[in-house]
Coordinates of C-alpha atoms in Angstrom, one line a residue:
X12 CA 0.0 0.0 0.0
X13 CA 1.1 3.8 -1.2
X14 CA 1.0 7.0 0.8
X15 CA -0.5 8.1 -2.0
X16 CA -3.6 5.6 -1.1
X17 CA -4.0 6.3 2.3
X18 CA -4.2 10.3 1.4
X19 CA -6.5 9.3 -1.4
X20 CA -8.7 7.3 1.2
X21 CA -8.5 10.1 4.1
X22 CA -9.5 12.7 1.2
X23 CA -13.1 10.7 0.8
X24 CA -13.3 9.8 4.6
X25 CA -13.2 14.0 5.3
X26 CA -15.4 14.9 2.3
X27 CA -17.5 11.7 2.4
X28 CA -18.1 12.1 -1.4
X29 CA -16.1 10.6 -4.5
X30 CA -17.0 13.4 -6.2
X31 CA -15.7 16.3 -3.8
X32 CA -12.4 14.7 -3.1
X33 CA -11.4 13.6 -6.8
X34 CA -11.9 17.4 -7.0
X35 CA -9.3 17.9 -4.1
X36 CA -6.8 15.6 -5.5
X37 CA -7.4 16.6 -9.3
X38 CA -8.0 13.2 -9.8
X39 CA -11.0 11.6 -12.0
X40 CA -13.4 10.2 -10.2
X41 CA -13.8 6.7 -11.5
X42 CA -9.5 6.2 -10.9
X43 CA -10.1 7.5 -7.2
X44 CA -12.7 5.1 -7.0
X45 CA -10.7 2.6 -8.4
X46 CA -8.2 3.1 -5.9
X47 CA -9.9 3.2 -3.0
X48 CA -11.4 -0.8 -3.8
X49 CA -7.9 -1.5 -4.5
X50 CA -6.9 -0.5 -0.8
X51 CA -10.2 -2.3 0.4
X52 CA -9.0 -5.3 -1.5
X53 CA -5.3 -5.4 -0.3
X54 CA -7.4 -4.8 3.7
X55 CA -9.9 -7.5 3.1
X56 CA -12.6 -5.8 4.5
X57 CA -15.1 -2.4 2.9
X58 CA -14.2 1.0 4.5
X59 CA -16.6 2.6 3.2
X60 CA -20.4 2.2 2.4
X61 CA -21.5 3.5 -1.2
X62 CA -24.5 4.9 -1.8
X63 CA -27.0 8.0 -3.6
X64 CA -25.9 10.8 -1.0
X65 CA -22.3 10.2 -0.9
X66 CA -20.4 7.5 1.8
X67 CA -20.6 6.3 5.2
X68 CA -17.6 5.3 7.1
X69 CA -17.9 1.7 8.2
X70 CA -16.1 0.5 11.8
X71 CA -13.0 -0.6 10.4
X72 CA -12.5 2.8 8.2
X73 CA -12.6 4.6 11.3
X74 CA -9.8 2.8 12.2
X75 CA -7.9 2.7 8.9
X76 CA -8.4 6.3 9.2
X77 CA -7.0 7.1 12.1
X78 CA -4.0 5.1 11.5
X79 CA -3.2 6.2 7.8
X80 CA -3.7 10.0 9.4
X81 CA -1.3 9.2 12.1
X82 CA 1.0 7.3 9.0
X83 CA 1.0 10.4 6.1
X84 CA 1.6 12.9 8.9
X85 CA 4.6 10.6 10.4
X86 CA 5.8 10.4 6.8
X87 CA 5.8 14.1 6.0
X88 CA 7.5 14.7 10.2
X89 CA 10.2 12.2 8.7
X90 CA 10.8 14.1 5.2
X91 CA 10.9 17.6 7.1
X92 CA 13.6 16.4 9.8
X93 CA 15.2 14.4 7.5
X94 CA 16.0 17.2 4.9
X95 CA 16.7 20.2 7.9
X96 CA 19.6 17.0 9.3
X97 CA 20.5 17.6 5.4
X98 CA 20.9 21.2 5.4
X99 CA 18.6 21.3 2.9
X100 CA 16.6 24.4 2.2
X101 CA 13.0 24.1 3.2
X102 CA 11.4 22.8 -0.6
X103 CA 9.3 26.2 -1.6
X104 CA 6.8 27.2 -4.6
X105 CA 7.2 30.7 -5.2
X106 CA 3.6 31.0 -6.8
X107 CA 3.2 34.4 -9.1
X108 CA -0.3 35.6 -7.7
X109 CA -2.1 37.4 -10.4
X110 CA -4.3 40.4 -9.3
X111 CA -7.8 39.9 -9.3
X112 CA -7.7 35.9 -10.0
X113 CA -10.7 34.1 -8.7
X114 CA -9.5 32.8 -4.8
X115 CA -10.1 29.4 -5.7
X116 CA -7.2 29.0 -8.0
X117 CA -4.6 29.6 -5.8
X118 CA -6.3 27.4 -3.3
X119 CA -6.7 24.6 -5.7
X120 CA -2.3 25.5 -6.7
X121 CA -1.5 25.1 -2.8
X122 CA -3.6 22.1 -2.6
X123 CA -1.9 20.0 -5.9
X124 CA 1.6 21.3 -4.1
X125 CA 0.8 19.8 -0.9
X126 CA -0.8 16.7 -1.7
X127 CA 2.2 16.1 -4.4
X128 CA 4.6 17.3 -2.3
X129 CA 3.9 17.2 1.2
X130 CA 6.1 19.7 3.6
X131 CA 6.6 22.0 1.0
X132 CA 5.9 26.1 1.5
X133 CA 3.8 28.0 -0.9
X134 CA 4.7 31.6 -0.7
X135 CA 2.3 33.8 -2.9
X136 CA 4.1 37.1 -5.1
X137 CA 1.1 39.2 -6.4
X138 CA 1.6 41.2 -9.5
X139 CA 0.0 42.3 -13.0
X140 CA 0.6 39.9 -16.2
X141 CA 3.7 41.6 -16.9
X142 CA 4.9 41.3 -13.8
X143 CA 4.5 38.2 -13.7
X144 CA 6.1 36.7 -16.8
X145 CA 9.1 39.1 -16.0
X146 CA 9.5 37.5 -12.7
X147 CA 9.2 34.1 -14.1
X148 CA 12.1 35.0 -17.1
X149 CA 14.3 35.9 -14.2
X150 CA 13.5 33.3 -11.8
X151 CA 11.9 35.2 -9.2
X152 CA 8.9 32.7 -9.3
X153 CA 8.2 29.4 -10.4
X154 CA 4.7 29.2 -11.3
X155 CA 3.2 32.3 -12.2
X156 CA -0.8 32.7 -13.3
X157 CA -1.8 35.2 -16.4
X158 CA -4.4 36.1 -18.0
X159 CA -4.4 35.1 -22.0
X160 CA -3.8 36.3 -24.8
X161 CA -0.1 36.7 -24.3
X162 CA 3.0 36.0 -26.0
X163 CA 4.7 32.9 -23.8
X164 CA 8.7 33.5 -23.3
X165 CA 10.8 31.1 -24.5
X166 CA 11.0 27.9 -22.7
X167 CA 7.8 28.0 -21.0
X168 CA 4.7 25.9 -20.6
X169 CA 1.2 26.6 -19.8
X170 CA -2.2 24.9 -18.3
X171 CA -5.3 26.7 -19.0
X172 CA -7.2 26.3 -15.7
X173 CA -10.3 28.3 -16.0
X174 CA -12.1 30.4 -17.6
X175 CA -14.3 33.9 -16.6
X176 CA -16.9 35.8 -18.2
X177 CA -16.4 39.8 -17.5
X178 CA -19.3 41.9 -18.0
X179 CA -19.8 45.6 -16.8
X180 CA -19.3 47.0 -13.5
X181 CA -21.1 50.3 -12.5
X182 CA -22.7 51.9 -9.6
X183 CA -26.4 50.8 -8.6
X184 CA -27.3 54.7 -9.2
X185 CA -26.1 54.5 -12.8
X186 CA -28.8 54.9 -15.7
X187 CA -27.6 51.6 -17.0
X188 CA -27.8 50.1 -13.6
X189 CA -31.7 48.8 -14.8
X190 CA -30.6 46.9 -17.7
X191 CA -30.5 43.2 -17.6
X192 CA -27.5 43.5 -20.2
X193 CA -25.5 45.8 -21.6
X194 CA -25.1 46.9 -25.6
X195 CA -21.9 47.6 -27.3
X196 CA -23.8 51.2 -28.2
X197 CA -24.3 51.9 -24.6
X198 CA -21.0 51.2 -23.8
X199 CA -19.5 53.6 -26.3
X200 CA -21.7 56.3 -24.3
X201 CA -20.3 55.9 -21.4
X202 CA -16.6 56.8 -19.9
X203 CA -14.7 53.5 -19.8
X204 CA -12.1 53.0 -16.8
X205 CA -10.2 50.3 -17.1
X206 CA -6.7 48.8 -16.3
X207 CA -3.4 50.3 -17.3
X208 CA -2.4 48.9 -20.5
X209 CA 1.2 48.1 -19.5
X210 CA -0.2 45.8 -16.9
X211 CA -1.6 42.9 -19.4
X212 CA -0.9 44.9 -23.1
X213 CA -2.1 41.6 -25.6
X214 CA -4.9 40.9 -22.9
X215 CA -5.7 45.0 -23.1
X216 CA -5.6 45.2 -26.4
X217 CA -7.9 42.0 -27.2
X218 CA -10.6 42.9 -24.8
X219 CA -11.1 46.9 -26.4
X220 CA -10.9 45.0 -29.9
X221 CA -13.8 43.1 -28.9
X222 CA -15.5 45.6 -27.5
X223 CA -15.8 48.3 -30.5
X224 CA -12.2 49.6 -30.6
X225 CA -11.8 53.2 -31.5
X226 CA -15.9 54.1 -30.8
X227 CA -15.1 53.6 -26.6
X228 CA -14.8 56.2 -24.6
X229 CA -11.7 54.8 -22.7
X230 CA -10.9 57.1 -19.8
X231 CA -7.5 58.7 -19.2
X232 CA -7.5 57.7 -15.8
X233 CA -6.2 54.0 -15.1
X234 CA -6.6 51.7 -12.5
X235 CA -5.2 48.7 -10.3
X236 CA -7.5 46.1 -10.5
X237 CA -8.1 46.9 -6.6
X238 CA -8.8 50.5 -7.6
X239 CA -11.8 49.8 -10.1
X240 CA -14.4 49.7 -7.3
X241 CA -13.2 52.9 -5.6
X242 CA -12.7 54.6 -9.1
X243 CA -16.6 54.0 -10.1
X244 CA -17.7 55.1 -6.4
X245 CA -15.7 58.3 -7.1
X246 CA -16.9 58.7 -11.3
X247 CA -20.4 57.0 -10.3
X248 CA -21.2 58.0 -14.2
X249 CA -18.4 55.7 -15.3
X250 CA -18.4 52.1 -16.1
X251 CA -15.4 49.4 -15.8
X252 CA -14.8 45.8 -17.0
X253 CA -14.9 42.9 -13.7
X254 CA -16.3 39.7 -13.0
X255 CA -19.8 39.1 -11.4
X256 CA -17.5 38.7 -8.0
X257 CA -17.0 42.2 -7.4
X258 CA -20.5 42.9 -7.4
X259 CA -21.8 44.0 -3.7
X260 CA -24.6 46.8 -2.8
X261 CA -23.1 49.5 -4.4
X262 CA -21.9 48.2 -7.2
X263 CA -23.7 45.9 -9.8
X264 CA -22.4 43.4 -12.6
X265 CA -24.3 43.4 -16.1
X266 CA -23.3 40.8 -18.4
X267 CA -22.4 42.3 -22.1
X268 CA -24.6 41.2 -25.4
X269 CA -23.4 38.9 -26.9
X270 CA -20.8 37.9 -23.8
X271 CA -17.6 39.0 -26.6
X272 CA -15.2 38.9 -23.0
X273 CA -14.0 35.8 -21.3
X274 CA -10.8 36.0 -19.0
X275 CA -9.0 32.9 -19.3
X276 CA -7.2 32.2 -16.3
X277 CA -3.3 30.4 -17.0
X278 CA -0.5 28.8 -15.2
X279 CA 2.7 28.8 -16.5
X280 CA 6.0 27.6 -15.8
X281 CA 9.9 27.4 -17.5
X282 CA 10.6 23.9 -18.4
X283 CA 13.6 24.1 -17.1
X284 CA 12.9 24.9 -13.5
X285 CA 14.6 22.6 -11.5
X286 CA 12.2 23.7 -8.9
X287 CA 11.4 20.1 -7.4
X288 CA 7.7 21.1 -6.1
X289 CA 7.3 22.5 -10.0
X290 CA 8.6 19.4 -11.6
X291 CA 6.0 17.4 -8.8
X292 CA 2.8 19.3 -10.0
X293 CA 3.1 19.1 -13.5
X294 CA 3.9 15.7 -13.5
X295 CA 0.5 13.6 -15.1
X296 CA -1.7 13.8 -13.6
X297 CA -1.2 17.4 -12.3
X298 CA -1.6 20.6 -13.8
X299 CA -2.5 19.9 -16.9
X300 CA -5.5 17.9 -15.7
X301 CA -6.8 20.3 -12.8
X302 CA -8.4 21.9 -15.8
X303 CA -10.7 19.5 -15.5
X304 CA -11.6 20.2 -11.8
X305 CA -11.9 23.7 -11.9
X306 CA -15.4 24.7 -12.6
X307 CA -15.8 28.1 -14.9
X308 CA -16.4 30.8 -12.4

């Protein structure tokens, strides 16, 4: 019997659902299922009872669990002494943060690490799409996400992980704040404040194509993404570009006709990081599968 089985098995013992921990793990469901007989098998005896609603824990899965608990986290104490008697450097993913990516993303990236490569220290550098890619071209992170369109650097690779619709963002006071969508005519009417261009230029320039190109309004003054909401509160006759999640009492989200603008959320990586976390997650199944497991937001 694996580690890797016993955290597979403690995964559906805490959730009590296939479903919800394959999602955990960025496995399938049917190959977690698979796995979990296969321990039930090399036992002798069902740890879990199956049905509709999810899974019940029979007696001697209570026990398993409790001992393959007490197992992975003497495993991982063994691994972490072991490597500080080495001298080793405490393993690390310096993860590029991207500003304004959905939470869940960088939750599911800390997850993958972890559960590939137990002990290891996730330490999250926020910055714009450029920032990003030059950090990652100078080795100041190892995993970085981006939104796309963008030109990769050389030696890189990339997982699409999941994808946003962005609609409009304006005040609950604004006359378009009644419409259940928005026009690209009523957008060119209105003053368009948006994100410096510098911060995501091929992502920039994409979106305003879509959008009507030279006919917007697009205001001199730029924003940080975490300056949008404060910038509309301030102009409350101006619109912006978001997603649905910064929507709240004072501001409202209105999808566009047509939904032309989808933010497609990346994670890339040089493939010649020697980063030993890196090399873990995007080992199949890893990255390039969590796709799968990530639910468009």
């Amino acid at each position: 019997m694996e580690l890797r089985q016993m955290r597979y098995y403690v995964a559906v013992a805490e959730e009590l659902h296939f479903g919800r921990a394959a999602t955990r793990l960025h496995i399938s469901t049917p190959t977690l299922s698979q796995q979990i007989k296969q321990v039930e098998r090399e036992i002798g005896t069902p740890l879990l009872i199956r049905h509709s609603r999810g899974v019940e824990i029979t007696a001697a899965g209570e026990v398993f669990l409790d001992h393959a608990t007490k197992t992975i986290a003497a495993a991982e104490l063994a691994l972490t002494e072991t490597r500080r008697a080495a001298g080793l450097d405490e393993p690390e993913l310096r993860l590029g943060l991207l500003n304004g990516v959905p939470g869940s993303l960088p939750k599911a990236l800390e997850s993958l690490a972890s559960e590939r490569f137990p002990g290891c220290k996730v330490t999250p550098i926020a910055g714009t799409t450029t920032e990003q890619l030059r950090r990652l071209s100078t080795g100041d992170v190892d995993l970085a996400l981006i939104r796309i369109p963008v030109t990769l650097p050389p030696a890189t690779d990339s997982a699409k992980l999941a994808e946003e619709e962005l609609g409009v963002l304006l005040t609950a006071t604004h006359p378009l704040a009644d419409s259940t969508e928005i026009t690209l005519d009523q957008l060119r009417d209105h003053e368009l404040i948006w994100i410096q261009r510098e911060a995501a230029p091929e992502f920039y320039d994409d979106a305003i194509e879509r959008l009507g190109g030279p006919g917007l309004r697009i205001s001199s003054t730029a924003m940080s993404h975490s300056q949008l909401r404060s910038a509309l509160l301030v102009r409350p006759d101006a619109i912006t570009l978001g997603s649905r999640r910064a929507a709240d009492s004072e501001i409202v989200w209105r999808p566009i006709q047509g939904h032309p603008l989808i933010a497609t959320y990346t994670a890339i990586w040089r493939t010649d990081s020697r980063n030993p976390v890196l090399r873990a997650m995007t080992v199949s199944p890893g990255l390039t599968t969590m796709r799968k497991h990530v639910v468009d937001l």
